[in-house]
Amino acid sequence: MAQWIDGAALAKQIEAEVAAEVQKVQAAGVNPGLAVVLVGEHPASQVYTRGKVKTCQSLGMYSERIEMPESATTDEVLFAVDSLNQRSDIHGILVQVPLPPQVVARDVLQAILPDKDVDGFHPVNVGRLAAGNAVLKPCTPAGIMEIFKRHRIPVRGQRAVVIGRSDIVGKPVSLLLLHEDATVTICHSKTRELPSVAREADILIAAIGRPALVDDTYVKDGAVVIDVGVNRLESLDKIRELFGEGSQRLADHARKGYTLVGDVHPRVHEKASYMTPVPGGVGPLTVAMLMANTVRAAAAQARISVFA
Ligand code: NAD
């Protein structure tokens, strides 16, 4: 039976550390500032961006949300990013994805100054990550590494299998694991015999976006299982099948019309040694690492040392 990893508790711990670093940077005369750009009215993005601004403010940093209409053009978004690049009170810029289809996401992400790129998606930061000397690491992968560190879960020499090869999660977390001396296998939708490859993992990371795809046939006894997926599950039959009759999930569904589930089947809990829940696992850590990146970006721009 796995031990659940409480992502919210770890995030609180990290945020308290960030708040202390914020004070140090402020004492040196700099108030870290984060700008969050939201284009359009994507409901989940509205919730995420509000949460990021609020958390930033609660840690004593400055934060603002720039809202742009769904019809915004690439040039208009580039103009907004450029003005933020030039502001000395803004140290971190985050453009919430997904962007509306007419906006060329790659151009926008490349327009952010690498030193202000708190998501770590700019090619310069991707290069630094690959080389093992990143300052601003992508937030979700960095949050996953904090789980291992803070739970003293060994990574060196371990077999890690990452399912998913996205630029946001799969690829960067694979690099971070590699830099910590894990032996890493990256799997994806074309991987053959995925369950048997996954079963080799001491550390299994699922970043797929398919509800409960990773069942117990994918998991070796005692593996550490990190569930990155966040999927809206609307089918009552599927919810009953996964969580059973009488589960809180049914009440959740009655309230919202869906429940959030990960990529990992609940049955895996019986086999794993550690497992992250969804919600409340990796998600809160992503926000905490964004906060850490904002103070890091501000400190680096002012040549102050933090998290020493
Ligand atoms: P993505 O769609 O960009 O990538 C999904 C990856 O999964 C692809 O590489 C694809 O090859 C692979 N894949 C798809 N179907 C597969 C299958 N049947 N078997 C094996 N591999 C398969 O997604 P992403 O942006 O990496 O996000 C993945 C999931 O993580 C999503 O549910 C997303 O909502 C969630 N996510 C959560 C957080 C967080 O903070 N908790 C952050 C980012 C993403």
GROMACS .gro file of C-alpha atoms and ligand atoms in nm:
model
  352
    1MET     CA    1   0.000   0.000   0.000
    2ALA     CA    2   0.153   0.329  -0.111
    3GLN     CA    3   0.214   0.632   0.103
    4TRP     CA    4   0.026   0.927  -0.047
    5ILE     CA    5   0.245   1.228  -0.121
    6ASP     CA    6   0.076   1.542   0.005
    7GLY     CA    7   0.163   1.795  -0.266
    8ALA     CA    8  -0.028   2.074  -0.095
    9ALA     CA    9   0.175   2.033   0.226
   10LEU     CA   10   0.505   2.026   0.033
   11ALA     CA   11   0.396   2.334  -0.161
   12LYS     CA   12   0.324   2.520   0.165
   13GLN     CA   13   0.670   2.431   0.291
   14ILE     CA   14   0.834   2.555  -0.031
   15GLU     CA   15   0.623   2.871  -0.033
   16ALA     CA   16   0.732   2.952   0.323
   17GLU     CA   17   1.093   2.920   0.207
   18VAL     CA   18   1.018   3.144  -0.093
   19ALA     CA   19   0.861   3.406   0.136
   20ALA     CA   20   1.184   3.417   0.339
   21GLU     CA   21   1.389   3.465   0.019
   22VAL     CA   22   1.148   3.740  -0.093
   23GLN     CA   23   1.229   3.929   0.227
   24LYS     CA   24   1.601   3.896   0.161
   25VAL     CA   25   1.563   4.029  -0.192
   26GLN     CA   26   1.342   4.312  -0.069
   27ALA     CA   27   1.598   4.402   0.196
   28ALA     CA   28   1.844   4.446  -0.092
   29GLY     CA   29   1.600   4.693  -0.251
   30VAL     CA   30   1.419   4.477  -0.508
   31ASN     CA   31   1.052   4.376  -0.497
   32PRO     CA   32   1.006   4.064  -0.714
   33GLY     CA   33   0.727   4.107  -0.969
   34LEU     CA   34   0.540   3.851  -1.178
   35ALA     CA   35   0.316   3.932  -1.475
   36VAL     CA   36   0.070   3.667  -1.589
   37VAL     CA   37  -0.073   3.713  -1.937
   38LEU     CA   38  -0.408   3.553  -2.008
   39VAL     CA   39  -0.542   3.557  -2.363
   40GLY     CA   40  -0.908   3.464  -2.398
   41GLU     CA   41  -1.156   3.312  -2.158
   42HIS     CA   42  -1.043   2.949  -2.119
   43PRO     CA   43  -1.217   2.860  -1.787
   44ALA     CA   44  -0.933   2.650  -1.639
   45SER     CA   45  -0.675   2.913  -1.740
   46GLN     CA   46  -0.877   3.180  -1.560
   47VAL     CA   47  -0.866   2.975  -1.240
   48TYR     CA   48  -0.494   2.894  -1.280
   49THR     CA   49  -0.388   3.253  -1.352
   50ARG     CA   50  -0.592   3.393  -1.063
   51GLY     CA   51  -0.434   3.135  -0.830
   52LYS     CA   52  -0.082   3.224  -0.946
   53VAL     CA   53  -0.133   3.598  -0.893
   54LYS     CA   54  -0.293   3.542  -0.552
   55THR     CA   55  -0.018   3.308  -0.430
   56CYS     CA   56   0.247   3.552  -0.548
   57GLN     CA   57   0.084   3.835  -0.354
   58SER     CA   58   0.042   3.617  -0.046
   59LEU     CA   59   0.421   3.565  -0.042
   60GLY     CA   60   0.479   3.941  -0.044
   61MET     CA   61   0.565   3.975  -0.414
   62TYR     CA   62   0.408   4.206  -0.669
   63SER     CA   63   0.191   4.040  -0.930
   64GLU     CA   64  -0.048   4.149  -1.199
   65ARG     CA   65  -0.267   3.976  -1.454
   66ILE     CA   66  -0.285   4.113  -1.806
   67GLU     CA   67  -0.608   4.005  -1.973
   68MET     CA   68  -0.635   4.009  -2.349
   69PRO     CA   69  -0.942   3.925  -2.560
   70GLU     CA   70  -0.991   3.586  -2.727
   71SER     CA   71  -0.955   3.767  -3.063
   72ALA     CA   72  -0.605   3.904  -2.985
   73THR     CA   73  -0.351   3.868  -3.267
   74THR     CA   74   0.005   3.738  -3.237
   75ASP     CA   75   0.132   4.095  -3.283
   76GLU     CA   76  -0.087   4.225  -3.001
   77VAL     CA   77   0.037   3.954  -2.763
   78LEU     CA   78   0.398   4.019  -2.873
   79PHE     CA   79   0.347   4.388  -2.801
   80ALA     CA   80   0.223   4.309  -2.448
   81VAL     CA   81   0.519   4.076  -2.386
   82ASP     CA   82   0.761   4.337  -2.515
   83SER     CA   83   0.626   4.604  -2.279
   84LEU     CA   84   0.665   4.360  -1.988
   85ASN     CA   85   1.021   4.278  -2.103
   86GLN     CA   86   1.103   4.647  -2.069
   87ARG     CA   87   0.951   4.702  -1.725
   88SER     CA   88   1.203   4.701  -1.442
   89ASP     CA   89   0.935   4.615  -1.181
   90ILE     CA   90   0.849   4.289  -1.363
   91HIS     CA   91   1.106   4.011  -1.319
   92GLY     CA   92   0.898   3.716  -1.433
   93ILE     CA   93   0.659   3.683  -1.729
   94LEU     CA   94   0.426   3.393  -1.782
   95VAL     CA   95   0.196   3.359  -2.081
   96GLN     CA   96  -0.073   3.108  -1.992
   97VAL     CA   97  -0.119   2.829  -2.245
   98PRO     CA   98  -0.319   2.717  -2.436
   99LEU     CA   99  -0.334   3.031  -2.650
  100PRO     CA  100  -0.617   3.087  -2.900
  101PRO     CA  101  -0.538   2.916  -3.234
  102GLN     CA  102  -0.461   3.238  -3.427
  103VAL     CA  103  -0.180   3.326  -3.184
  104VAL     CA  104   0.152   3.164  -3.273
  105ALA     CA  105   0.250   3.023  -2.933
  106ARG     CA  106   0.611   2.955  -3.029
  107ASP     CA  107   0.670   3.318  -3.135
  108VAL     CA  108   0.517   3.444  -2.811
  109LEU     CA  109   0.719   3.213  -2.585
  110GLN     CA  110   1.039   3.304  -2.771
  111ALA     CA  111   0.969   3.676  -2.728
  112ILE     CA  112   0.992   3.658  -2.348
  113LEU     CA  113   1.339   3.759  -2.228
  114PRO     CA  114   1.510   3.435  -2.116
  115ASP     CA  115   1.593   3.593  -1.778
  116LYS     CA  116   1.223   3.668  -1.720
  117ASP     CA  117   1.101   3.331  -1.855
  118VAL     CA  118   0.974   3.184  -1.526
  119ASP     CA  119   0.810   2.890  -1.709
  120GLY     CA  120   1.149   2.787  -1.848
  121PHE     CA  121   1.010   2.734  -2.200
  122HIS     CA  122   1.238   2.973  -2.395
  123PRO     CA  123   1.489   2.787  -2.618
  124VAL     CA  124   1.777   2.947  -2.425
  125ASN     CA  125   1.643   2.801  -2.100
  126VAL     CA  126   1.569   2.467  -2.268
  127GLY     CA  127   1.935   2.463  -2.378
  128ARG     CA  128   2.053   2.546  -2.028
  129LEU     CA  129   1.833   2.268  -1.892
  130ALA     CA  130   1.977   2.016  -2.139
  131ALA     CA  131   2.329   2.129  -2.043
  132GLY     CA  132   2.248   2.087  -1.673
  133ASN     CA  133   2.295   2.451  -1.570
  134ALA     CA  134   1.941   2.590  -1.575
  135VAL     CA  135   1.843   2.866  -1.333
  136LEU     CA  136   1.477   2.875  -1.440
  137LYS     CA  137   1.359   2.515  -1.471
  138PRO     CA  138   1.008   2.430  -1.594
  139CYS     CA  139   0.781   2.435  -1.290
  140THR     CA  140   0.604   2.097  -1.303
  141PRO     CA  141   0.924   1.895  -1.359
  142ALA     CA  142   1.106   2.098  -1.091
  143GLY     CA  143   0.815   2.031  -0.853
  144ILE     CA  144   0.843   1.656  -0.917
  145MET     CA  145   1.213   1.666  -0.828
  146GLU     CA  146   1.124   1.842  -0.501
  147ILE     CA  147   0.902   1.544  -0.413
  148PHE     CA  148   1.201   1.309  -0.438
  149LYS     CA  149   1.428   1.544  -0.245
  150ARG     CA  150   1.188   1.620   0.036
  151HIS     CA  151   1.073   1.258   0.080
  152ARG     CA  152   1.434   1.137   0.054
  153ILE     CA  153   1.338   0.910  -0.235
  154PRO     CA  154   1.663   0.798  -0.400
  155VAL     CA  155   1.705   0.888  -0.768
  156ARG     CA  156   2.070   0.805  -0.836
  157GLY     CA  157   2.107   0.476  -1.021
  158GLN     CA  158   1.730   0.415  -1.020
  159ARG     CA  159   1.541   0.307  -1.331
  160ALA     CA  160   1.302   0.590  -1.418
  161VAL     CA  161   1.036   0.555  -1.685
  162VAL     CA  162   0.862   0.870  -1.805
  163ILE     CA  163   0.543   0.823  -2.006
  164GLY     CA  164   0.489   1.136  -2.219
  165ARG     CA  165   0.743   1.343  -2.414
  166SER     CA  166   0.593   1.692  -2.407
  167ASP     CA  167   0.811   2.001  -2.387
  168ILE     CA  168   0.628   2.103  -2.069
  169VAL     CA  169   0.657   1.784  -1.862
  170GLY     CA  170   0.791   1.464  -2.019
  171LYS     CA  171   1.112   1.589  -2.182
  172PRO     CA  172   1.225   1.830  -1.908
  173VAL     CA  173   1.154   1.589  -1.621
  174SER     CA  174   1.352   1.321  -1.809
  175LEU     CA  175   1.650   1.560  -1.828
  176LEU     CA  176   1.625   1.651  -1.459
  177LEU     CA  177   1.617   1.281  -1.366
  178LEU     CA  178   1.915   1.217  -1.591
  179HIS     CA  179   2.111   1.499  -1.425
  180GLU     CA  180   2.035   1.332  -1.090
  181ASP     CA  181   2.191   1.009  -1.225
  182ALA     CA  182   1.875   0.808  -1.290
  183THR     CA  183   1.868   0.570  -1.586
  184VAL     CA  184   1.583   0.719  -1.786
  185THR     CA  185   1.351   0.572  -2.048
  186ILE     CA  186   1.111   0.807  -2.225
  187CYS     CA  187   0.790   0.650  -2.358
  188HIS     CA  188   0.512   0.793  -2.572
  189SER     CA  189   0.208   0.703  -2.781
  190LYS     CA  190   0.416   0.495  -3.026
  191THR     CA  191   0.607   0.296  -2.762
  192ARG     CA  192   0.561  -0.077  -2.806
  193GLU     CA  193   0.474  -0.299  -2.510
  194LEU     CA  194   0.436   0.002  -2.283
  195PRO     CA  195   0.318  -0.190  -1.972
  196SER     CA  196   0.626  -0.412  -1.973
  197VAL     CA  197   0.862  -0.114  -2.021
  198ALA     CA  198   0.683   0.074  -1.741
  199ARG     CA  199   0.711  -0.230  -1.512
  200GLU     CA  200   1.090  -0.190  -1.517
  201ALA     CA  201   1.059   0.143  -1.337
  202ASP     CA  202   1.163   0.213  -0.982
  203ILE     CA  203   1.026   0.560  -1.050
  204LEU     CA  204   0.731   0.584  -1.289
  205ILE     CA  205   0.610   0.923  -1.411
  206ALA     CA  206   0.281   0.943  -1.601
  207ALA     CA  207   0.236   1.266  -1.799
  208ILE     CA  208  -0.005   1.156  -2.066
  209GLY     CA  209  -0.348   1.315  -2.031
  210ARG     CA  210  -0.547   0.987  -2.044
  211PRO     CA  211  -0.766   0.913  -1.739
  212ALA     CA  212  -0.645   0.609  -1.542
  213LEU     CA  213  -0.451   0.465  -1.837
  214VAL     CA  214  -0.169   0.344  -1.613
  215ASP     CA  215  -0.316   0.049  -1.425
  216ASP     CA  216  -0.151  -0.212  -1.204
  217THR     CA  217  -0.015  -0.401  -1.507
  218TYR     CA  218   0.222  -0.104  -1.564
  219VAL     CA  219   0.364  -0.098  -1.214
  220LYS     CA  220   0.629  -0.302  -1.038
  221ASP     CA  221   0.573  -0.376  -0.669
  222GLY     CA  222   0.716  -0.094  -0.459
  223ALA     CA  223   0.759   0.156  -0.743
  224VAL     CA  224   0.733   0.529  -0.679
  225VAL     CA  225   0.447   0.656  -0.899
  226ILE     CA  226   0.410   1.022  -0.991
  227ASP     CA  227   0.079   1.105  -1.155
  228VAL     CA  228   0.102   1.432  -1.350
  229GLY     CA  229  -0.222   1.393  -1.547
  230VAL     CA  230  -0.515   1.619  -1.481
  231ASN     CA  231  -0.823   1.494  -1.664
  232ARG     CA  232  -1.186   1.594  -1.631
  233LEU     CA  233  -1.392   1.278  -1.597
  234GLU     CA  234  -1.762   1.327  -1.666
  235SER     CA  235  -1.885   0.969  -1.710
  236LEU     CA  236  -2.059   0.850  -1.394
  237ASP     CA  237  -2.013   0.488  -1.496
  238LYS     CA  238  -1.637   0.537  -1.531
  239ILE     CA  239  -1.622   0.720  -1.196
  240ARG     CA  240  -1.806   0.431  -1.027
  241GLU     CA  241  -1.578   0.180  -1.198
  242LEU     CA  242  -1.262   0.361  -1.080
  243PHE     CA  243  -1.360   0.471  -0.731
  244GLY     CA  244  -1.656   0.249  -0.636
  245GLU     CA  245  -2.007   0.323  -0.516
  246GLY     CA  246  -2.024   0.570  -0.226
  247SER     CA  247  -1.703   0.748  -0.325
  248GLN     CA  248  -1.668   1.122  -0.257
  249ARG     CA  249  -1.599   1.149  -0.629
  250LEU     CA  250  -1.968   1.099  -0.701
  251ALA     CA  251  -2.054   1.397  -0.478
  252ASP     CA  252  -1.782   1.593  -0.657
  253HIS     CA  253  -1.947   1.504  -0.988
  254ALA     CA  254  -2.292   1.600  -0.859
  255ARG     CA  255  -2.155   1.944  -0.764
  256LYS     CA  256  -1.946   2.023  -1.071
  257GLY     CA  257  -2.050   1.780  -1.345
  258TYR     CA  258  -1.706   1.618  -1.345
  259THR     CA  259  -1.428   1.499  -1.117
  260LEU     CA  260  -1.055   1.548  -1.176
  261VAL     CA  261  -0.857   1.228  -1.220
  262GLY     CA  262  -0.498   1.153  -1.304
  263ASP     CA  263  -0.339   0.922  -1.559
  264VAL     CA  264  -0.290   0.653  -1.296
  265HIS     CA  265  -0.559   0.402  -1.200
  266PRO     CA  266  -0.655   0.414  -0.829
  267ARG     CA  267  -0.575   0.039  -0.803
  268VAL     CA  268  -0.204   0.122  -0.842
  269HIS     CA  269  -0.211   0.254  -0.485
  270GLU     CA  270  -0.204  -0.108  -0.363
  271LYS     CA  271   0.123  -0.180  -0.549
  272ALA     CA  272   0.327   0.140  -0.530
  273SER     CA  273   0.546   0.253  -0.240
  274TYR     CA  274   0.469   0.623  -0.290
  275MET     CA  275   0.202   0.780  -0.507
  276THR     CA  276   0.082   1.133  -0.580
  277PRO     CA  277  -0.293   1.196  -0.565
  278VAL     CA  278  -0.490   1.394  -0.824
  279PRO     CA  279  -0.587   1.653  -0.728
  280GLY     CA  280  -0.346   1.760  -0.452
  281GLY     CA  281  -0.024   1.599  -0.576
  282VAL     CA  282   0.192   1.755  -0.845
  283GLY     CA  283  -0.044   2.048  -0.918
  284PRO     CA  284   0.022   2.258  -0.605
  285LEU     CA  285   0.397   2.205  -0.647
  286THR     CA  286   0.383   2.356  -0.996
  287VAL     CA  287   0.258   2.685  -0.848
  288ALA     CA  288   0.514   2.673  -0.564
  289MET     CA  289   0.797   2.631  -0.816
  290LEU     CA  290   0.666   2.923  -1.018
  291MET     CA  291   0.694   3.132  -0.702
  292ALA     CA  292   1.050   3.008  -0.648
  293ASN     CA  293   1.135   3.094  -1.011
  294THR     CA  294   0.996   3.446  -0.971
  295VAL     CA  295   1.216   3.523  -0.672
  296ARG     CA  296   1.511   3.353  -0.848
  297ALA     CA  297   1.458   3.565  -1.160
  298ALA     CA  298   1.436   3.886  -0.956
  299ALA     CA  299   1.747   3.796  -0.757
  300ALA     CA  300   1.947   3.700  -1.069
  301GLN     CA  301   1.851   4.025  -1.243
  302ALA     CA  302   1.970   4.220  -0.935
  303ARG     CA  303   2.274   3.992  -0.883
  304ILE     CA  304   2.157   3.889  -0.537
  305SER     CA  305   2.205   3.530  -0.424
  306VAL     CA  306   1.900   3.331  -0.306
  307PHE     CA  307   1.830   2.974  -0.189
  308ALA     CA  308   2.196   2.953  -0.092
  309NAD     P1  309   0.075   1.652  -2.408
  309NAD     O1  310  -0.057   1.622  -2.469
  309NAD     O2  311   0.157   1.764  -2.462
  309NAD     O3  312   0.165   1.520  -2.413
  309NAD     C1  313   0.113   1.394  -2.384
  309NAD     C2  314   0.218   1.289  -2.409
  309NAD     O4  315   0.161   1.163  -2.378
  309NAD     C3  316   0.267   1.284  -2.553
  309NAD     O5  317   0.407   1.283  -2.554
  309NAD     C4  318   0.213   1.152  -2.608
  309NAD     O6  319   0.305   1.085  -2.693
  309NAD     C5  320   0.190   1.071  -2.482
  309NAD     N1  321   0.077   0.981  -2.497
  309NAD     C6  322  -0.048   1.011  -2.539
  309NAD     N2  323  -0.125   0.900  -2.541
  309NAD     C7  324  -0.048   0.798  -2.501
  309NAD     C8  325  -0.069   0.660  -2.482
  309NAD     N3  326  -0.188   0.604  -2.506
  309NAD     N4  327   0.033   0.586  -2.438
  309NAD     C9  328   0.154   0.642  -2.414
  309NAD     N5  329   0.180   0.772  -2.428
  309NAD    C10  330   0.081   0.850  -2.472
  309NAD     O7  331   0.045   1.671  -2.254
  309NAD     P2  332   0.128   1.744  -2.136
  309NAD     O8  333   0.120   1.890  -2.153
  309NAD     O9  334   0.261   1.680  -2.116
  309NAD    O10  335   0.034   1.703  -2.013
  309NAD    C11  336   0.014   1.569  -1.976
  309NAD    C12  337  -0.087   1.565  -1.864
  309NAD    O11  338  -0.035   1.633  -1.752
  309NAD    C13  339  -0.219   1.634  -1.895
  309NAD    O12  340  -0.325   1.564  -1.830
  309NAD    C14  341  -0.203   1.772  -1.834
  309NAD    O13  342  -0.328   1.830  -1.796
  309NAD    C15  343  -0.120   1.738  -1.711
  309NAD     N6  344  -0.038   1.848  -1.660
  309NAD    C16  345  -0.043   1.872  -1.526
  309NAD    C17  346   0.034   1.971  -1.472
  309NAD    C18  347   0.029   1.995  -1.325
  309NAD    O14  348   0.076   2.097  -1.277
  309NAD     N7  349  -0.025   1.903  -1.247
  309NAD    C19  350   0.118   2.049  -1.553
  309NAD    C20  351   0.124   2.020  -1.689
  309NAD    C21  352   0.045   1.918  -1.742
   0.00000   0.00000   0.00000
